[in-house]
Structures are given as C-alpha cells and as structure tokens.
Short mmCIF file of C-alpha atoms in Angstrom, two decimals:
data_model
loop_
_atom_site.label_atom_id
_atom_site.label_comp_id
_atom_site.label_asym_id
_atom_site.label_seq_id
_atom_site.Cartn_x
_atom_site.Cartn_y
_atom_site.Cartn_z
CA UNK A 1 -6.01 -43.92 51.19
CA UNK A 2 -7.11 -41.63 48.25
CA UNK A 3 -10.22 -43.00 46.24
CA UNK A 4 -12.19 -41.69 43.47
CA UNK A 5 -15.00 -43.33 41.81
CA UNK A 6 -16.64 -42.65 38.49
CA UNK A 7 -20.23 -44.80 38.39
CA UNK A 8 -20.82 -43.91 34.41
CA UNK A 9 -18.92 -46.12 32.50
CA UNK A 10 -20.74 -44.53 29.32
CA UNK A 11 -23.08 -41.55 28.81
CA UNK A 12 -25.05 -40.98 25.77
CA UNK A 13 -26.55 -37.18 24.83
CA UNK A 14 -27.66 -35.05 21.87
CA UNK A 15 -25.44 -32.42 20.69
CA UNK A 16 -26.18 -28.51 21.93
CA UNK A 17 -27.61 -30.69 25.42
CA UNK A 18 -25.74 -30.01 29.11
CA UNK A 19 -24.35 -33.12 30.60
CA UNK A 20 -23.01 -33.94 33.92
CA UNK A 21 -20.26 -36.15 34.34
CA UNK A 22 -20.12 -38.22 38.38
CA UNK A 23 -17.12 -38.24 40.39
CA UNK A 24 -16.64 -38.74 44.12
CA UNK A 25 -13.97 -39.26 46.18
CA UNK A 26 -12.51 -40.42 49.07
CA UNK A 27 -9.70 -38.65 51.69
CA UNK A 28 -9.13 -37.79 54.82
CA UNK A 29 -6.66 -34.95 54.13
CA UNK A 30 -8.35 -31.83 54.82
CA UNK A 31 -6.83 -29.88 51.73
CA UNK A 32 -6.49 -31.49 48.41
CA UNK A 33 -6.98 -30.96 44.74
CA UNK A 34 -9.50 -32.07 42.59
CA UNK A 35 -8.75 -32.51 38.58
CA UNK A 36 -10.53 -33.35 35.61
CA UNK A 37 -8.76 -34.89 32.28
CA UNK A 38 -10.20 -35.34 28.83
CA UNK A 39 -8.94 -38.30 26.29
CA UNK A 40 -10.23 -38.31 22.85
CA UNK A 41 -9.87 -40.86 20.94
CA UNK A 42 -6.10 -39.79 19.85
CA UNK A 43 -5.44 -40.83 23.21
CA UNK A 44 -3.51 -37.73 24.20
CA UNK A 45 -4.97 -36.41 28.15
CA UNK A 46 -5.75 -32.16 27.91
CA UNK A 47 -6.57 -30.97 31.26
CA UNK A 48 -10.08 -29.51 31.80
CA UNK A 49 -10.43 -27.91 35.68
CA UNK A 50 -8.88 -27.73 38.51
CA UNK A 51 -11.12 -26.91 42.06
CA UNK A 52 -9.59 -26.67 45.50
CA UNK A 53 -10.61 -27.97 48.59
CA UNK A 54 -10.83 -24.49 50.24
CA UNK A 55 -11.89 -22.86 47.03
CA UNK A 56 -14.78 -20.88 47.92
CA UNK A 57 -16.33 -20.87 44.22
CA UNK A 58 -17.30 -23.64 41.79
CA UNK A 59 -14.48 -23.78 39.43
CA UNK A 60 -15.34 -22.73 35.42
CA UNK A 61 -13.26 -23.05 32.58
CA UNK A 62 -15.60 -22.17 29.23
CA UNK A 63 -18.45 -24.62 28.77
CA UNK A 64 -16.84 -26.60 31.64
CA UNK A 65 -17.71 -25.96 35.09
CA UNK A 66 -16.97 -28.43 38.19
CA UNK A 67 -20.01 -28.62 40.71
CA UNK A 68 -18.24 -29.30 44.00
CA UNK A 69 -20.37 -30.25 47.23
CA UNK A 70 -17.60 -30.85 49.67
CA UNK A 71 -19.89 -32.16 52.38
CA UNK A 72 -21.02 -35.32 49.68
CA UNK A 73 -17.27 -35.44 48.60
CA UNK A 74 -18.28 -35.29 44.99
CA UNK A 75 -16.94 -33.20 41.99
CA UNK A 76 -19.07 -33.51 39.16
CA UNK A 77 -17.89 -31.83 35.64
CA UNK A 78 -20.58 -29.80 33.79
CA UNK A 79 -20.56 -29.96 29.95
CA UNK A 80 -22.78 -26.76 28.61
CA UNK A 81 -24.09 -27.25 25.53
CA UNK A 82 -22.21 -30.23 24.14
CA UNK A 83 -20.05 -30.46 20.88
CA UNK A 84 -19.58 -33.42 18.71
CA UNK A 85 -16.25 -32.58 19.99
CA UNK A 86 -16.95 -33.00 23.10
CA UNK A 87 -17.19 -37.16 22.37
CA UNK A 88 -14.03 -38.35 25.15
CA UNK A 89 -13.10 -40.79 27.72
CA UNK A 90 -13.29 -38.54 30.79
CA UNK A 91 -11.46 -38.82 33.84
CA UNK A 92 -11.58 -37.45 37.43
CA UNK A 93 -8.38 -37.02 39.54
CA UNK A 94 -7.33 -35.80 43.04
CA UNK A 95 -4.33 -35.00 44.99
CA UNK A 96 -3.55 -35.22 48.34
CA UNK A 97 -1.81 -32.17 49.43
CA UNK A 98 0.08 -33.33 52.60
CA UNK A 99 1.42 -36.26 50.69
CA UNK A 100 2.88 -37.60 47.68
CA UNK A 101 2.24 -35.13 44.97
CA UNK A 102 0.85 -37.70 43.20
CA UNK A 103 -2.54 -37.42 41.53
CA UNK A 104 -4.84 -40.85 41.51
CA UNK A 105 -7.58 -41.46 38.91
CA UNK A 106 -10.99 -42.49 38.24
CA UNK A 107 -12.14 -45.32 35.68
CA UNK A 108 -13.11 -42.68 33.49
CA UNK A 109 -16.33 -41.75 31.36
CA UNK A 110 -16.89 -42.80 28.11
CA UNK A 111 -19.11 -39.70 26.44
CA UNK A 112 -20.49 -39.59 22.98
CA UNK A 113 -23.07 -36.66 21.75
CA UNK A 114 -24.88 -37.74 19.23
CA UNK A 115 -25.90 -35.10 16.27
CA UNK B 1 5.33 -25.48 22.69
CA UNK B 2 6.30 -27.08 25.86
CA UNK B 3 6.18 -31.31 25.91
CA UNK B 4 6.46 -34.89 27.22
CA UNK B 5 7.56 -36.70 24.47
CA UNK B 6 7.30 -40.81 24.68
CA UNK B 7 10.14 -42.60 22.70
CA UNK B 8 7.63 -45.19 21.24
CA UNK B 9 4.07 -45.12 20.19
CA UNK B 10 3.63 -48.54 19.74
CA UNK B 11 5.92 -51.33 20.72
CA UNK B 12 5.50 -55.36 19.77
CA UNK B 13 8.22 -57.16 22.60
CA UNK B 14 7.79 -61.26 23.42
CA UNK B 15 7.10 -62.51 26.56
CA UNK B 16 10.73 -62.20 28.53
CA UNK B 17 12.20 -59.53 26.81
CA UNK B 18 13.46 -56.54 28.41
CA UNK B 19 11.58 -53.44 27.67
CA UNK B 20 12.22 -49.37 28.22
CA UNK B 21 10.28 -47.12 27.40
CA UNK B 22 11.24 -43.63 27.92
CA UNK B 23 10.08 -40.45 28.72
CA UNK B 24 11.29 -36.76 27.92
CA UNK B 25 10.18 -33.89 29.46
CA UNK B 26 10.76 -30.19 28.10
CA UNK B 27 9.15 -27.81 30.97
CA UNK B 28 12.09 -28.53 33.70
CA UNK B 29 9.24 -30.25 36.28
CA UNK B 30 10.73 -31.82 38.94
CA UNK B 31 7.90 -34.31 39.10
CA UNK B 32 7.81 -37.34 36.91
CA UNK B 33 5.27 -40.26 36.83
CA UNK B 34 4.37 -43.35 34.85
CA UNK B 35 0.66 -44.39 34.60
CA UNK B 36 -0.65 -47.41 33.16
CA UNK B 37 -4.12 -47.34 31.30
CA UNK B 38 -6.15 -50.43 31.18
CA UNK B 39 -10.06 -50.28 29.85
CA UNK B 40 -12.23 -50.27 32.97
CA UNK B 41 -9.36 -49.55 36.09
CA UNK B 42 -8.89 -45.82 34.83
CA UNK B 43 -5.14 -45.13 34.90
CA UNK B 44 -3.05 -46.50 37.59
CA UNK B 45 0.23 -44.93 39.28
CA UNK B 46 3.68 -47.25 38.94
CA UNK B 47 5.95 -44.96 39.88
CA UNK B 48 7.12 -41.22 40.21
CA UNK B 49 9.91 -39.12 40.71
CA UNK B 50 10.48 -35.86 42.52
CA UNK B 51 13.88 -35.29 41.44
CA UNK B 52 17.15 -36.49 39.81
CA UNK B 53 18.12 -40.45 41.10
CA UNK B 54 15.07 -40.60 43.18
CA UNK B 55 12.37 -42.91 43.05
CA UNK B 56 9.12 -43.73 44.85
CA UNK B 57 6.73 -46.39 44.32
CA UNK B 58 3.11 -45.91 43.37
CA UNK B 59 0.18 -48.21 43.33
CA UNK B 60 1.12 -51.01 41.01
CA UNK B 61 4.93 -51.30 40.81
CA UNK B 62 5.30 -55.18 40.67
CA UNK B 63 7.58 -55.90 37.40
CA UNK B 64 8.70 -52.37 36.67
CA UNK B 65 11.70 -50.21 37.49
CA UNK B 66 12.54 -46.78 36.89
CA UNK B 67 15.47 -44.65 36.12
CA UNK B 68 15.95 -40.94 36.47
CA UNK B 69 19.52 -39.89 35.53
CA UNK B 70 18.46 -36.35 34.29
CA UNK B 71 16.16 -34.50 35.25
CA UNK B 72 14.34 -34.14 31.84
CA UNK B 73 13.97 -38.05 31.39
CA UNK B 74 12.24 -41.05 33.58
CA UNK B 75 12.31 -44.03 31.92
CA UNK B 76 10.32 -47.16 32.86
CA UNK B 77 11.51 -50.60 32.43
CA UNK B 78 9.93 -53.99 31.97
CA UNK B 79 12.77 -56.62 33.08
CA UNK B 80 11.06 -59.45 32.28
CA UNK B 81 7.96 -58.47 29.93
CA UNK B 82 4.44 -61.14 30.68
CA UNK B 83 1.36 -60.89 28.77
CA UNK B 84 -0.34 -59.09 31.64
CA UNK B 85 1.75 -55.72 31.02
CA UNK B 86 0.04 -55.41 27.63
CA UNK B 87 -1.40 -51.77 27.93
CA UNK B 88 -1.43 -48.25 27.00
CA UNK B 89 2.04 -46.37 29.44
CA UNK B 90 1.02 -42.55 29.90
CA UNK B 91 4.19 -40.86 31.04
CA UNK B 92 3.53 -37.34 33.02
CA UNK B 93 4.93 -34.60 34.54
CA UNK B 94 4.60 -31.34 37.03
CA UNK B 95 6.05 -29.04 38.94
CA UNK B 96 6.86 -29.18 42.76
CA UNK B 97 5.17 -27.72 45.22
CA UNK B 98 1.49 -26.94 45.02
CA UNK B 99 -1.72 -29.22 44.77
CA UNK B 100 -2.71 -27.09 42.12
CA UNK B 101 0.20 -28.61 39.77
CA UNK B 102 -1.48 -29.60 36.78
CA UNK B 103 -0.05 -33.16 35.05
CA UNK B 104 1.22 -32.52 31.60
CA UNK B 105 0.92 -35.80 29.57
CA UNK B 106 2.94 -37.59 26.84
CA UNK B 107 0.80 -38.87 23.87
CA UNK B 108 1.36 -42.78 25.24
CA UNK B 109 3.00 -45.98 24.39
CA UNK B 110 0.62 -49.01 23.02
CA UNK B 111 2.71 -52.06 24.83
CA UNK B 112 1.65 -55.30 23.57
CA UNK B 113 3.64 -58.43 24.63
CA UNK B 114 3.05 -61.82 22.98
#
C-alpha cells in the first residue's frame, strides 16, 4: 500500500532563508505522482508542484522546486528565499497511477519564518 | 473562477444526530473525494467517487456514507454522529484520467459533535 511520511512536524526559519521541507514515500507501482499542498492558516489547500515518476527533471514552480531522488523514494519541497507568507501547514501527496486515482497524504509540516 | 464549494463552514450536531455535509463542484470532474483532517494523521481518504451513483471506499470509511446523484455534488453523511468524528471534512475534486490530476479543494467544514 501507498505511504508517505513527513518526519518535521514543525520547522522554524528566518525570513529571505531557503528551507527544505521532508517527504518520502512508499509504493511499489512503478509510475506514480508526487504532489505537494499548502494550508495557511485560512485552512483552504492551494496546490504547489506536481513531479512524475518518469519525469526526467526536478519539478519548479517559482520559489518552489521539488528535489526528487527516486532511488531514496523521497520528494523534498524547496522554499527559496522564504516569505512571511510562506508561514503554512505543508503537505506531501502521491498517487498511484495503476490504481485508484486517489491521492494519499502526509501528516503535514507546520512552517513559520520568522522576520 | 472555477470551485468546490462546502455547504457548511462550521457545524455544532449532538452525539446521534444525523449529519450531511455536502459538496459542490463547478469544473465538471468526474472525481470526487472526502478527506478528513485531524492534527497529527495529515488528511485521511473516506471515500471517493469516479462518477454519477458510484462509490468506493477509502481508508477510513467506518460511520460515513456517501451519495452522488449528480455529477457536480458528493455529499457525505454521518448516520449516527460520536464524538470521535469531531474534525475538519475537506471535500475535493479532479478530473479522470491522468496521475497528473491535480485535487481542487473546498475551503472545509469544522464538525464538532457534543
């Protein structure tokens, strides 16, 4: 079964610094989708990045970027420069491909930059 | 602007009561789904749809049901509401077909049940 796991509960960092959010996962589906979700605090979920499985390149969206090392089945997300906007629950998500189109979730990230 | 729209934001309901909450989607996605949120556990699947009057189970769907009439609307109901379904309810949806389908969320429904 699908598994992803998210080790940082909370992160603190100063504004203007890069941070790296952890996610790995778990499958045994060759080809699947990897996701990542931001929640402020108005609890609506905006979608960050999206990287293959097959994707040759590390996906990058802005100041997000998703460092993907396939072999360690991990999918980091890359914060450049961080905003005092940028303060979020954070949450990493994968699909199976073959299966249910259904996406399954980390516990999430709790990030606040400090000015 | 394209939307999931949740009925309810918050909802007070006693333990027993019978409880929908409902979910409208704008974008014509066949997929549907129903996540709850709970501090720690990340959000968890109850159920999802791929199209009209169909229905699958996802990882927690002890004490809920689902309805999909029309394909714009899945609603999720409590029969018998208990303390322990106290959460935040993220309704979602997508479109068939690839793994690249991004979820489009609703803005959530605060469940509390006394």
């Amino acid at each position: 079964a699908q598994k992803i796991t998210q080790t940082q509960p909370g992160m603190f960092v100063q504004e203007k610094e890069a941070v790296t959010l952890d996610c790995t996962y778990d499958t045994s589906d060759p080809s699947y989708g990897l996701f990542w979700y931001k929640q402020p605090s108005s609890g609506e979920m905006i979608f960050l990045i999206y990287q293959g499985s097959y994707d040759q390149q590390n996906a990058t969206e802005g100041r997000y970027s998703l460092n993907f090392q396939k072999a360690r089945k991990s999918a980091n997300l890359v914060i450049s420069a961080s905003q005092l906007g940028d303060s979020a629950m954070y949450f990493c998500a994968m699909r199976e491909i073959q299966g249910a189109q259904k996406l399954v979730f980390g516990q999430g990230t709790r990030l606040t930059i400090n000015p | 602007d394209v939307k999931v729209t949740q009925s309810s934001r918050y909802l007070v309901k006693r333990t027993g009561e019978k409880v929908f909450l409902e979910c409208v989607q704008d974008m014509d996605h066949e997929n549907m789904f129903w996540y709850r949120q709970d501090p720690g556990l990340g959000l968890r699947l109850i159920y999802f749809s791929y199209d009209v009057k169909m229905k699958e189970k996802g990882d927690i769907p002890e004490g809920y049901s689902v309805s999909r009439e029309k394909k714009e609307r899945f609603s999720l109901i409590l029969e018998s509401a208990s303390t322990n379904q106290t959460s935040m309810y993220l309704c979602a949806s997508s479109l068939h077909g690839s793994g690249a389908n991004v979820l489009t969320f609703g803005a959530g429904s605060r469940l509390t049940v006394l």
